[in-house]
PDB file of C-alpha atoms in Angstrom:
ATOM      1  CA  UNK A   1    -201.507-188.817 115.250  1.00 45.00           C
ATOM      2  CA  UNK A   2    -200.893-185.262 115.309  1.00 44.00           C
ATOM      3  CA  UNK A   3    -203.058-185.156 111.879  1.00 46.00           C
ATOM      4  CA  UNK A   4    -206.036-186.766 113.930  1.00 43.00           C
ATOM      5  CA  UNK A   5    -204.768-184.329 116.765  1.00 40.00           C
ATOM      6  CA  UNK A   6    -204.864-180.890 114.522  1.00 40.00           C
ATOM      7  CA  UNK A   7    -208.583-182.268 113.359  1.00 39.00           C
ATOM      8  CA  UNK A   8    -209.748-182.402 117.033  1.00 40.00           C
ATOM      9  CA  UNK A   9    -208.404-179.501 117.375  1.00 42.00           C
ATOM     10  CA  UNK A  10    -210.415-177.454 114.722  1.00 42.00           C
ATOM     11  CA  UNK A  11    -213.625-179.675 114.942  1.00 48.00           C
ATOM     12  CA  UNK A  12    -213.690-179.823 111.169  1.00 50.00           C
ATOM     13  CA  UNK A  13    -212.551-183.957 109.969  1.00 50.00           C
ATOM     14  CA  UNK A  14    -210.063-183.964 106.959  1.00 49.00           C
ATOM     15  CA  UNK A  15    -212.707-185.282 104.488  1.00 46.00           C
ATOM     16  CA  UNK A  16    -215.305-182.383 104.966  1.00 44.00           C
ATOM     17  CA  UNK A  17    -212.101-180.030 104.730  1.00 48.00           C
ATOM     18  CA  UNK A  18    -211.234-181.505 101.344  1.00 43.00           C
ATOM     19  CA  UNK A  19    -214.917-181.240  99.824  1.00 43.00           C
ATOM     20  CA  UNK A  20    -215.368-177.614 100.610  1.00 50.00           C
ATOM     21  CA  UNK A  21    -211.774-177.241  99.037  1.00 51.00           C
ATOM     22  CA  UNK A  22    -212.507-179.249  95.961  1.00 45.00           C
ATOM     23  CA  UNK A  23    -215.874-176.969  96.084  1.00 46.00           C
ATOM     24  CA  UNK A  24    -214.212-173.587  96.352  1.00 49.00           C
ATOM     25  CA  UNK A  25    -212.015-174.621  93.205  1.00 47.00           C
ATOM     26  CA  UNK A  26    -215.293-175.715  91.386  1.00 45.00           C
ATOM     27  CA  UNK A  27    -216.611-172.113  92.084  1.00 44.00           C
ATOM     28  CA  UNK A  28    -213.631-170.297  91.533  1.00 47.00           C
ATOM     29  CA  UNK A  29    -213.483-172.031  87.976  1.00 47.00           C
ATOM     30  CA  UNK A  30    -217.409-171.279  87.364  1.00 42.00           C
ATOM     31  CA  UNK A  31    -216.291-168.016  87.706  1.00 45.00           C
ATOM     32  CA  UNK A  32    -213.578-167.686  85.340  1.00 42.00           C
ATOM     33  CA  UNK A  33    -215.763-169.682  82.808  1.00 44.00           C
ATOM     34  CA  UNK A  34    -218.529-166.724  82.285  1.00 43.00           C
ATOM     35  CA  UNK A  35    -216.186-164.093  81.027  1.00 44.00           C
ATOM     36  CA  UNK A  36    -215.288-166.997  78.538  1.00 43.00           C
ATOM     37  CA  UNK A  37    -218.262-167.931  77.417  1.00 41.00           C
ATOM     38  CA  UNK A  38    -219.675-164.557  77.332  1.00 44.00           C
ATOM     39  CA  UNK A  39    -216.523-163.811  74.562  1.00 48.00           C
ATOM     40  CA  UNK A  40    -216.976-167.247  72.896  1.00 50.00           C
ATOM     41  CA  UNK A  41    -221.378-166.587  72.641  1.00 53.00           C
ATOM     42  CA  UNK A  42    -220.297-162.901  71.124  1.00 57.00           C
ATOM     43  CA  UNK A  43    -222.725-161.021  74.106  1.00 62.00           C
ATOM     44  CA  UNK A  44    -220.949-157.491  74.462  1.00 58.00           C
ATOM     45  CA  UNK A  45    -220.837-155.793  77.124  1.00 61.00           C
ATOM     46  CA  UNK A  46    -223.721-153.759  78.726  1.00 66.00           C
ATOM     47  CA  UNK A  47    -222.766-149.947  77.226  1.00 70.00           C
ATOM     48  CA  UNK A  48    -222.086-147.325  79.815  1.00 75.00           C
ATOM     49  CA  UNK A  49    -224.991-144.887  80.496  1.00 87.00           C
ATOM     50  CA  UNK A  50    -223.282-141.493  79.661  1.00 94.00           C
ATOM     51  CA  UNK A  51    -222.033-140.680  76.194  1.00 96.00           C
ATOM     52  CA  UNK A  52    -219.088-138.047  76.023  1.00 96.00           C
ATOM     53  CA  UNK A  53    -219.854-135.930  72.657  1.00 97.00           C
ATOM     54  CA  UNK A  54    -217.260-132.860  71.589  1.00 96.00           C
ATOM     55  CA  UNK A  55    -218.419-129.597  70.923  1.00 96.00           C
ATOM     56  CA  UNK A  56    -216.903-126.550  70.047  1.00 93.00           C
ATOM     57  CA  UNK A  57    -218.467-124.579  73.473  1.00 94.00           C
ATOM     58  CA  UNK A  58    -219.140-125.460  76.843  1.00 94.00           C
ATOM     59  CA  UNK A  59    -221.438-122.431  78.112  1.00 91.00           C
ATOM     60  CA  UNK A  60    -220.791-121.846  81.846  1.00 83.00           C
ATOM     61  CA  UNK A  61    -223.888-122.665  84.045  1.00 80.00           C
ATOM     62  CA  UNK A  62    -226.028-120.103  84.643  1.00 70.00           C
ATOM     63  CA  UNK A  63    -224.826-117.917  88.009  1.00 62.00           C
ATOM     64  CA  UNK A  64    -228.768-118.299  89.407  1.00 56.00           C
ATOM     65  CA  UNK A  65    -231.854-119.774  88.783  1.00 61.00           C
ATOM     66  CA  UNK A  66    -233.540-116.579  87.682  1.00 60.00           C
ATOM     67  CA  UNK A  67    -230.412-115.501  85.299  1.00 66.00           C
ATOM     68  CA  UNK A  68    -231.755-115.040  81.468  1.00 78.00           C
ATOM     69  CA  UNK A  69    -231.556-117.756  79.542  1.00 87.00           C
ATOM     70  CA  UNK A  70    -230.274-117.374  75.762  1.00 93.00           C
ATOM     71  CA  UNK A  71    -230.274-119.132  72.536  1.00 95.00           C
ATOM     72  CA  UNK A  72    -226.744-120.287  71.583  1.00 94.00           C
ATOM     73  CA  UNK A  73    -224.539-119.775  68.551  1.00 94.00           C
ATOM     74  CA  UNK A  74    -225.138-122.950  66.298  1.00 93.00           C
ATOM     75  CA  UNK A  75    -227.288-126.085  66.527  1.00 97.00           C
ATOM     76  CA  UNK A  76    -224.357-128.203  67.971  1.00 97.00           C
ATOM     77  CA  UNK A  77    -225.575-127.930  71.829  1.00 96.00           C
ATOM     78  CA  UNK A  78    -228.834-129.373  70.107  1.00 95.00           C
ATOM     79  CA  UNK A  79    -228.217-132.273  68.691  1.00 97.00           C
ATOM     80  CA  UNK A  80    -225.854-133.604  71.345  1.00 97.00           C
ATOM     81  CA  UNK A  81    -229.261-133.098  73.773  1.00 97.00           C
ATOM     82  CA  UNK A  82    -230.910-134.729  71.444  1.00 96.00           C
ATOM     83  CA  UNK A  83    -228.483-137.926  70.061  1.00 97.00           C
ATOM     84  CA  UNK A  84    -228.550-138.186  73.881  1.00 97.00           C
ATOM     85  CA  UNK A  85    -232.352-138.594  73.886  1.00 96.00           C
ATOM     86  CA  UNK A  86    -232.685-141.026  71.211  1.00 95.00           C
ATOM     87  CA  UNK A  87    -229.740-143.629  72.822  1.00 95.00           C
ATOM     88  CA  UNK A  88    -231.461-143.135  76.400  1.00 95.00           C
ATOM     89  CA  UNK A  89    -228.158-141.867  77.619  1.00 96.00           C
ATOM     90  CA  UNK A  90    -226.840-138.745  79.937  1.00 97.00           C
ATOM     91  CA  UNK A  91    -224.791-136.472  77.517  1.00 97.00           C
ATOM     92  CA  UNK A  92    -221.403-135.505  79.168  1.00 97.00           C
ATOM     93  CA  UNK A  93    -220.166-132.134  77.058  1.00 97.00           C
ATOM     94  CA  UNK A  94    -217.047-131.821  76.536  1.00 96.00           C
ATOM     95  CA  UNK A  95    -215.186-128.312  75.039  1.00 96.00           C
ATOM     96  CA  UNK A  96    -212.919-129.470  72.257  1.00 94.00           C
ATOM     97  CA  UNK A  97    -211.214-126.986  70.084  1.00 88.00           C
ATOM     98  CA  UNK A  98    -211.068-127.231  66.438  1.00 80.00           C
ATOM     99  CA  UNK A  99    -207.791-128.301  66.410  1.00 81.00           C
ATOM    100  CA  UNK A 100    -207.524-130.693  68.438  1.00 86.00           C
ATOM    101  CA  UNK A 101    -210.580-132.486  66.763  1.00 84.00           C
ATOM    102  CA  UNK A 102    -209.632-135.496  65.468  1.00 82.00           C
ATOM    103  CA  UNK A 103    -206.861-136.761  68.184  1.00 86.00           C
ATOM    104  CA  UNK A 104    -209.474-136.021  71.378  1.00 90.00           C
ATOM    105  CA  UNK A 105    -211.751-138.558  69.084  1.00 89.00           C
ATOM    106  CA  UNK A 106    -208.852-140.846  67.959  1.00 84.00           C
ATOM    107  CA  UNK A 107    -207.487-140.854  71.995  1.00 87.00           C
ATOM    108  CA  UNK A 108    -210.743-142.241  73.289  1.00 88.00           C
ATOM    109  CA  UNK A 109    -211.608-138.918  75.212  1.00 92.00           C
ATOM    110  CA  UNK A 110    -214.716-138.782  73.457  1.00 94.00           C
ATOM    111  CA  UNK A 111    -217.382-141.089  71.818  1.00 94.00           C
ATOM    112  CA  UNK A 112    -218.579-138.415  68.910  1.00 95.00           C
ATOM    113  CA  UNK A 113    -217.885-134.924  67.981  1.00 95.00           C
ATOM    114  CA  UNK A 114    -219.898-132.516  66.568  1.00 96.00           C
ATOM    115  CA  UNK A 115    -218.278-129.975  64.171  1.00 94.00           C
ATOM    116  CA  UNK A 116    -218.427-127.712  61.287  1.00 94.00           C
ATOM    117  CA  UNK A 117    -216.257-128.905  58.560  1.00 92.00           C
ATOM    118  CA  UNK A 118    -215.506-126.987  55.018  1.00 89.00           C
ATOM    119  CA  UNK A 119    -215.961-130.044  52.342  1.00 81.00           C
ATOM    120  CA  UNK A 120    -212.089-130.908  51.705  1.00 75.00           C
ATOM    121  CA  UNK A 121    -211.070-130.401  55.231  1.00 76.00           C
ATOM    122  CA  UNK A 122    -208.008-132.446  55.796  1.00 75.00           C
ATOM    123  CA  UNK A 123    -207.879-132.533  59.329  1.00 73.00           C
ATOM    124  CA  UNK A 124    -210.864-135.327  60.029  1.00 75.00           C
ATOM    125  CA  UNK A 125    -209.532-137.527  56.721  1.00 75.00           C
ATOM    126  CA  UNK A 126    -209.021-140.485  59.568  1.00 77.00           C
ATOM    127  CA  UNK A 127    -212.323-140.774  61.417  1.00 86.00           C
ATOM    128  CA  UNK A 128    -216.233-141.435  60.187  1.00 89.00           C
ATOM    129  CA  UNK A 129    -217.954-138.332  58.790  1.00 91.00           C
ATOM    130  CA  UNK A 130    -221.647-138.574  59.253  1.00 94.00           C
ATOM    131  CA  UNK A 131    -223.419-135.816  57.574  1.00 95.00           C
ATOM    132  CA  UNK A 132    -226.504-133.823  60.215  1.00 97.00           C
ATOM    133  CA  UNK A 133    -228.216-132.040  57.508  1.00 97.00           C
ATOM    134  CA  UNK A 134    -227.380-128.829  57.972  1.00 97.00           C
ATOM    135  CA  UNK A 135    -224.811-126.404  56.092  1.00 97.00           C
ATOM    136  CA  UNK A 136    -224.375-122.878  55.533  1.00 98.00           C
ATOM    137  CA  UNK A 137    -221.771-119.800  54.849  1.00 98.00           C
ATOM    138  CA  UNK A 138    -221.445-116.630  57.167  1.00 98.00           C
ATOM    139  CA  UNK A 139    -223.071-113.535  56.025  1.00 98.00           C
ATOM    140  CA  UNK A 140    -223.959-110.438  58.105  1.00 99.00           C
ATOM    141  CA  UNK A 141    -226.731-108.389  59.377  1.00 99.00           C
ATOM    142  CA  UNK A 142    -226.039-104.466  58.576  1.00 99.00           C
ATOM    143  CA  UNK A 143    -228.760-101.326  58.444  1.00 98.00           C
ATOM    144  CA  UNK A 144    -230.378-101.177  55.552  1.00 97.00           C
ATOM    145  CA  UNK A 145    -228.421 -97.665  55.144  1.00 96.00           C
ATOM    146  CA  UNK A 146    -224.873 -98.655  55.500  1.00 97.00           C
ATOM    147  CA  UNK A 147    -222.221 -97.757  53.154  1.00 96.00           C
ATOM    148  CA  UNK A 148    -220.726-100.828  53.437  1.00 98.00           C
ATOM    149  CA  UNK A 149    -220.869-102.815  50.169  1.00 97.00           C
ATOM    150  CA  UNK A 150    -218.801-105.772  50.431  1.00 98.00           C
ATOM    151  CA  UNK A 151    -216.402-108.085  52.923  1.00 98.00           C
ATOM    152  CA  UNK A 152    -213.338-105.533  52.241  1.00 97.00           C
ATOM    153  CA  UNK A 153    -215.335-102.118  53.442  1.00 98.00           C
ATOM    154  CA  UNK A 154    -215.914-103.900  56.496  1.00 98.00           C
ATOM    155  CA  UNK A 155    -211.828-102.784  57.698  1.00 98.00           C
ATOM    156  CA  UNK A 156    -212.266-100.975  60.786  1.00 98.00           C
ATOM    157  CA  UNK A 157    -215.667-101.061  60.880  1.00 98.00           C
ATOM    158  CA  UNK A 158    -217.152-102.853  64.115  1.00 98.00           C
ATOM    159  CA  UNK A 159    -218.261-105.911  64.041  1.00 99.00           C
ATOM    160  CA  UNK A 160    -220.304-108.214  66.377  1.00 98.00           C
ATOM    161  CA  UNK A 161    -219.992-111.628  67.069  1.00 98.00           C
ATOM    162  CA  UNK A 162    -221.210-114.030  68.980  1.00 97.00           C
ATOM    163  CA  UNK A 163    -218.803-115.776  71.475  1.00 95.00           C
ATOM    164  CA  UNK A 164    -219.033-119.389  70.305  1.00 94.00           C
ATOM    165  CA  UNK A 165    -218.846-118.517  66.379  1.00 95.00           C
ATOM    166  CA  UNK A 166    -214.968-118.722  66.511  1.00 94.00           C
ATOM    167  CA  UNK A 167    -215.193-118.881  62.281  1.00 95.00           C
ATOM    168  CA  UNK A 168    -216.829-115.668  62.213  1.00 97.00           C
ATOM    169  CA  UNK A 169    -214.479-114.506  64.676  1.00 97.00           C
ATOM    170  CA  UNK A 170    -211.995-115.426  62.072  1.00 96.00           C
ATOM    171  CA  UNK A 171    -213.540-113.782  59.207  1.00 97.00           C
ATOM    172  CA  UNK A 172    -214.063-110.531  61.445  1.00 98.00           C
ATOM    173  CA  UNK A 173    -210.376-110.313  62.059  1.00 97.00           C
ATOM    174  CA  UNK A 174    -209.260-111.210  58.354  1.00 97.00           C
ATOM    175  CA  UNK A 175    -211.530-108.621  57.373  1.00 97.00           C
ATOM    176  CA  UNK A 176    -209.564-105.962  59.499  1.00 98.00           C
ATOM    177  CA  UNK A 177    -213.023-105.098  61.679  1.00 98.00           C
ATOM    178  CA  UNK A 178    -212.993-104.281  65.105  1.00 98.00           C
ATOM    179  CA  UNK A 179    -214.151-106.952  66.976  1.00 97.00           C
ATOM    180  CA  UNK A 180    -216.514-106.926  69.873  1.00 98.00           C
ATOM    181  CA  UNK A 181    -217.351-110.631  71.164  1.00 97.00           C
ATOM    182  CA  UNK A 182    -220.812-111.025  72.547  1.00 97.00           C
ATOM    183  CA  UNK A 183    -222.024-113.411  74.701  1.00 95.00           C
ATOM    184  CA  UNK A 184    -224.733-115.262  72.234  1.00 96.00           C
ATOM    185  CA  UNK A 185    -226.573-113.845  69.460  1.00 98.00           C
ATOM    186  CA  UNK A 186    -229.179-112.393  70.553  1.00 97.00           C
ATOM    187  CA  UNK A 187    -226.548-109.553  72.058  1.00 97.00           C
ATOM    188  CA  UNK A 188    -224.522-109.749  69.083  1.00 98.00           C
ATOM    189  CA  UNK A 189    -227.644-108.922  66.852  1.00 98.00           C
ATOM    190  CA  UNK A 190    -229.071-106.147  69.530  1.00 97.00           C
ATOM    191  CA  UNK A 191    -225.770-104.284  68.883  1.00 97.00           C
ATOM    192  CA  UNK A 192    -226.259-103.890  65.126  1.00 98.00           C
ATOM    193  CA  UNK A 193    -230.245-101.948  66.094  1.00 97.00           C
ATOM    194  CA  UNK A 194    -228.768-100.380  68.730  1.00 96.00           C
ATOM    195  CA  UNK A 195    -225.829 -98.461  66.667  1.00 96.00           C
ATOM    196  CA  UNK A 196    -223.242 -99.758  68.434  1.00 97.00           C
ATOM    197  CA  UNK A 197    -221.586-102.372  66.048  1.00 98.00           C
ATOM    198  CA  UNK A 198    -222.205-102.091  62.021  1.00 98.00           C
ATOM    199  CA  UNK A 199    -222.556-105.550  61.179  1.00 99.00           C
ATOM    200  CA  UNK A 200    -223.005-108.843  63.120  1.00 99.00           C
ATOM    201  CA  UNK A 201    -221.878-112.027  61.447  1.00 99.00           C
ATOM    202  CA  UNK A 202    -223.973-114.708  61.753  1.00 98.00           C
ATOM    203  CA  UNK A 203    -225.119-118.209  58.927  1.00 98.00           C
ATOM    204  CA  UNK A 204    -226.214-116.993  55.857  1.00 98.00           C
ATOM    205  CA  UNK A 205    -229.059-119.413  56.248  1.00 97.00           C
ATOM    206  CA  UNK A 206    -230.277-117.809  60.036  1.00 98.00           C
ATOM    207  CA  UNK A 207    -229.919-114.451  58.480  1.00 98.00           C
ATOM    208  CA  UNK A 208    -231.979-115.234  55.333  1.00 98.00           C
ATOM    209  CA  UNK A 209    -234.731-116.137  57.618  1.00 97.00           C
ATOM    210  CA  UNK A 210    -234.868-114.095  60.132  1.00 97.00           C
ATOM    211  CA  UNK A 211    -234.615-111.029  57.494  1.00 97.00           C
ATOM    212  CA  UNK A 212    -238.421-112.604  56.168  1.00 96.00           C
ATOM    213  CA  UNK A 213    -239.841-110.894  59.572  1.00 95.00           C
ATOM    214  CA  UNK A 214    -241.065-107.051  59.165  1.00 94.00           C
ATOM    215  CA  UNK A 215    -238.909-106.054  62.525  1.00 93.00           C
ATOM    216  CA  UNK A 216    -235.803-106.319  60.721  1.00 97.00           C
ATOM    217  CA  UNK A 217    -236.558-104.831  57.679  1.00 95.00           C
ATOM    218  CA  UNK A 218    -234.414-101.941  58.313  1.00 97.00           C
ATOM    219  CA  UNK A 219    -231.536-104.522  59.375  1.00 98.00           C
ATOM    220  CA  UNK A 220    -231.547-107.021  56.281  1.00 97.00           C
ATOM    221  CA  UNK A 221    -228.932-105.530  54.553  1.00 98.00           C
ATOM    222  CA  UNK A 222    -226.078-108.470  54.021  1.00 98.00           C
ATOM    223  CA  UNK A 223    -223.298-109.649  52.184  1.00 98.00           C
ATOM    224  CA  UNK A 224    -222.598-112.638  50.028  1.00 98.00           C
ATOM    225  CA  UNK A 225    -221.633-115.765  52.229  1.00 98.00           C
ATOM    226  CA  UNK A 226    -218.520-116.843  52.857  1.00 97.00           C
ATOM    227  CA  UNK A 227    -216.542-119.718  54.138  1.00 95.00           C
ATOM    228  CA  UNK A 228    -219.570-122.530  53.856  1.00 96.00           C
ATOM    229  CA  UNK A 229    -219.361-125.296  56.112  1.00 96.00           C
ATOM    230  CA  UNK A 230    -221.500-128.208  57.253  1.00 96.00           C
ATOM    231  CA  UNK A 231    -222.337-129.541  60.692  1.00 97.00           C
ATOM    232  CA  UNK A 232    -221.125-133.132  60.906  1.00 95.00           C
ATOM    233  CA  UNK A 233    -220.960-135.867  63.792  1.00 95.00           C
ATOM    234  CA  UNK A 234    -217.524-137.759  63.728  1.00 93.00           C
ATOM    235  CA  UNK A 235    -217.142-141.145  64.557  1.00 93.00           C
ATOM    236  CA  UNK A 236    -214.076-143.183  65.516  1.00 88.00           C
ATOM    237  CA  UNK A 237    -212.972-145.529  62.824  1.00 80.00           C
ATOM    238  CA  UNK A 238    -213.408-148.225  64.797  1.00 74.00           C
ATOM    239  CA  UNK A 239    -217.131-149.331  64.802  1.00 69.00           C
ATOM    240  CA  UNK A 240    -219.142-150.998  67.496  1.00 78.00           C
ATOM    241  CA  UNK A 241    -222.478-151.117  68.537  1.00 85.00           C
ATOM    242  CA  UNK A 242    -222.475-148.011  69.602  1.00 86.00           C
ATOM    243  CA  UNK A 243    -221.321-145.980  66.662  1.00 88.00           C
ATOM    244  CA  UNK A 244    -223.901-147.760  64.741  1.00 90.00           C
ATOM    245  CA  UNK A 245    -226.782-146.417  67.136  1.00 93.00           C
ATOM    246  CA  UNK A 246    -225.432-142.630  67.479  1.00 93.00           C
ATOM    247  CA  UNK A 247    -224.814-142.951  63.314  1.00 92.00           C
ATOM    248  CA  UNK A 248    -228.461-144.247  63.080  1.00 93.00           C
ATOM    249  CA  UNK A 249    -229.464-141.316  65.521  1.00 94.00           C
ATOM    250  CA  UNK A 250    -227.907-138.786  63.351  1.00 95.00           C
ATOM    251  CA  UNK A 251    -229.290-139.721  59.945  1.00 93.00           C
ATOM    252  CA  UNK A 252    -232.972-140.037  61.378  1.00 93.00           C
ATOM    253  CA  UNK A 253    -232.181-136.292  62.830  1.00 93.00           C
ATOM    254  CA  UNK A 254    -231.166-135.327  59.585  1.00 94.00           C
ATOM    255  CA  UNK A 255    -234.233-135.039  57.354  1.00 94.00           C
ATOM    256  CA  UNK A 256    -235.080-131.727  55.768  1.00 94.00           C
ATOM    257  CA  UNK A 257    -237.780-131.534  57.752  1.00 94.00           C
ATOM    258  CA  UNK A 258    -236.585-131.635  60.432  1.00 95.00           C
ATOM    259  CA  UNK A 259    -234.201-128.425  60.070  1.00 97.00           C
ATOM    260  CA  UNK A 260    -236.524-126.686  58.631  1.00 96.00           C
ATOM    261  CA  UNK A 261    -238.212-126.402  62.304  1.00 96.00           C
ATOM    262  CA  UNK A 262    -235.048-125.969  63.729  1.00 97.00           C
ATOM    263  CA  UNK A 263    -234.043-122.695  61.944  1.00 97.00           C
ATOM    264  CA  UNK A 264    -237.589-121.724  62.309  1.00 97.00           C
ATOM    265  CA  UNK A 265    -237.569-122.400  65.971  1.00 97.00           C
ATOM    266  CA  UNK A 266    -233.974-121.029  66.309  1.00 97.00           C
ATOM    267  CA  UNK A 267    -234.899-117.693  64.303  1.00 97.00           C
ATOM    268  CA  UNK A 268    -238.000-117.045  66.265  1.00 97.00           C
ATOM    269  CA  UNK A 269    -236.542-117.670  69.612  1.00 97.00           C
ATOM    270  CA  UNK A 270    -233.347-115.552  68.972  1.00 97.00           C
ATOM    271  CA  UNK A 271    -235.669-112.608  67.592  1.00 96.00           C
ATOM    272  CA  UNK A 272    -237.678-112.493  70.339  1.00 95.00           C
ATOM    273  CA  UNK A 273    -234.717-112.613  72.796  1.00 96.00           C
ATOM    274  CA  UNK A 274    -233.786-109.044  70.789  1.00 96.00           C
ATOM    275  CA  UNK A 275    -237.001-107.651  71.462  1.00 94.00           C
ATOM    276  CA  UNK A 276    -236.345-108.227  75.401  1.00 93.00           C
ATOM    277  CA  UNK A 277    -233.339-107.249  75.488  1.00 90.00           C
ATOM    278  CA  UNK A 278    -232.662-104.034  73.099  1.00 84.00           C
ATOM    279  CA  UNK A 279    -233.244-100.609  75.023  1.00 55.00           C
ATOM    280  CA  UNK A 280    -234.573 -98.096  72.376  1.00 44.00           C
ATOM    281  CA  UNK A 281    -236.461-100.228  69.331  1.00 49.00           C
ATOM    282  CA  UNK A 282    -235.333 -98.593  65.982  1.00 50.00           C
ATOM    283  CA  UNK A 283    -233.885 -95.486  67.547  1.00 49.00           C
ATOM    284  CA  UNK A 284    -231.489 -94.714  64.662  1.00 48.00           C
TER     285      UNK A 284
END
């Protein structure tokens, strides 16, 4: 009675109660069956669209629209741009010192990092190298008139350097140079035609090239490389889709051809970016 009561009261009879309850279950297990099958069929996941990629240096955003806008140190800005391109993703940038490498990676903090690597670096012997095609050693650009004739004469001399290039930062200081940190090489390299530093350290390879031009002529003098290392991508150890498509990414990236137009296109731009900016051409 007060069953047949409580139904009155709530206008709903027990047996359409019980089918939406039986149907609510039949959902709720529905439900908890597509996650299962979707493991058992092997469909992954859809991947997220932003890909996190390392680098060595962040630059800060420009303070205005109408600021200058430089060529950076390196190729490593680049090719994150550009793995981005070829996976159809947004490229989150993320600063990550050479030290701390290989754990960022190994924590999950990043999907890739790009880095320059010396060939029996121990520090990356736990994740997957993936070679980009590019290596080179750090020489200098000098006046073709300087007395200074190799790495050791460069003691107290003063020395430009671009801020990124923390190896040649390294090799400046080792060297017993005075330091002076510019912001990107184009200002590093305006400082050795305008006087004020004696040498600016910079790849061998860049160097080589950009010494081929007439306008440096009287700026070609160098050293013999040092410290060679090669830009990499490194990959977690564990694989997934993924790593497959930014390894694929990288190798098609890779070809010789390829960097050929990219030290062409870095060499030209960067020289040019000189021009602009230096104050009294060959005054010396």
């Amino acid at each position: 009675m007060q069953d047949e009561e409580r139904s009155v009261r709530t206008g709903r009879p027990r047996h359409i109660r019980l089918v939406r309850g039986l149907a609510a279950a039949a959902l709720a297990g529905l439900a908890l069956a597509v996650p299962i099958r979707t493991l058992a069929t092997g469909i992954a996941p859809p991947e997220p669209p932003i890909i996190r990629i390392g680098v060595p240096y962040v630059p800060l955003p420009t303070a205005t629209p109408e600021a200058r806008l430089y060529t950076e140190e390196g190729f490593e800005l680049d090719l994150a741009a550009e793995i981005g391109r070829h996976l159809g993703k947004k490229v989150e940038l993320v600063e990550v010192s050479d030290e701390a490498g290989a754990a960022t990676l190994d924590a999950g903090r990043i999907d890739a990092l790009l880095a320059r690597i010396g060939d029996e670096d121990p520090r990356f012997s736990a994740v997957e190298i993936v070679p980009a095609g590019y290596a080179s050693g750090l020489s200098v650009a000098m006046r073709s008139d300087t007395n200074v004739q190799s790495w050791q004469d460069l003691a107290g001399k003063t020395v430009c350097v671009a801020q990124a290039n923390r190896q040649a930062q390294r090799l400046a200081e080792a060297a017993g140079a005075k330091l002076l940190v510019r912001r990107v090489p184009a200002l590093s390299l305006v400082g050795v035609r305008t006087g004020e530093c004696d040498a600016a350290i910079h790849d061998a390879l860049l160097l080589d090239r950009l010494f081929t031009d007439e306008q440096w002529k009287k700026f070609s003098a160098t050293l013999p490389p040092r410290d060679p290392t090669r830009l990499v991508v490194l990959l977690p150890r564990a694989q997934g889709r993924l790593f497959d498509r930014v390894r694929g990414a990288v190798e098609e990236m890779a070809h010789a051809s390829e960097w050929t137009a990219r030290r062409n296109n870095w060499v030209t731009t960067v020289a040019f970016e000189v021009y602009l900016d230096q104050d009294a051409p060959d005054c010396h």
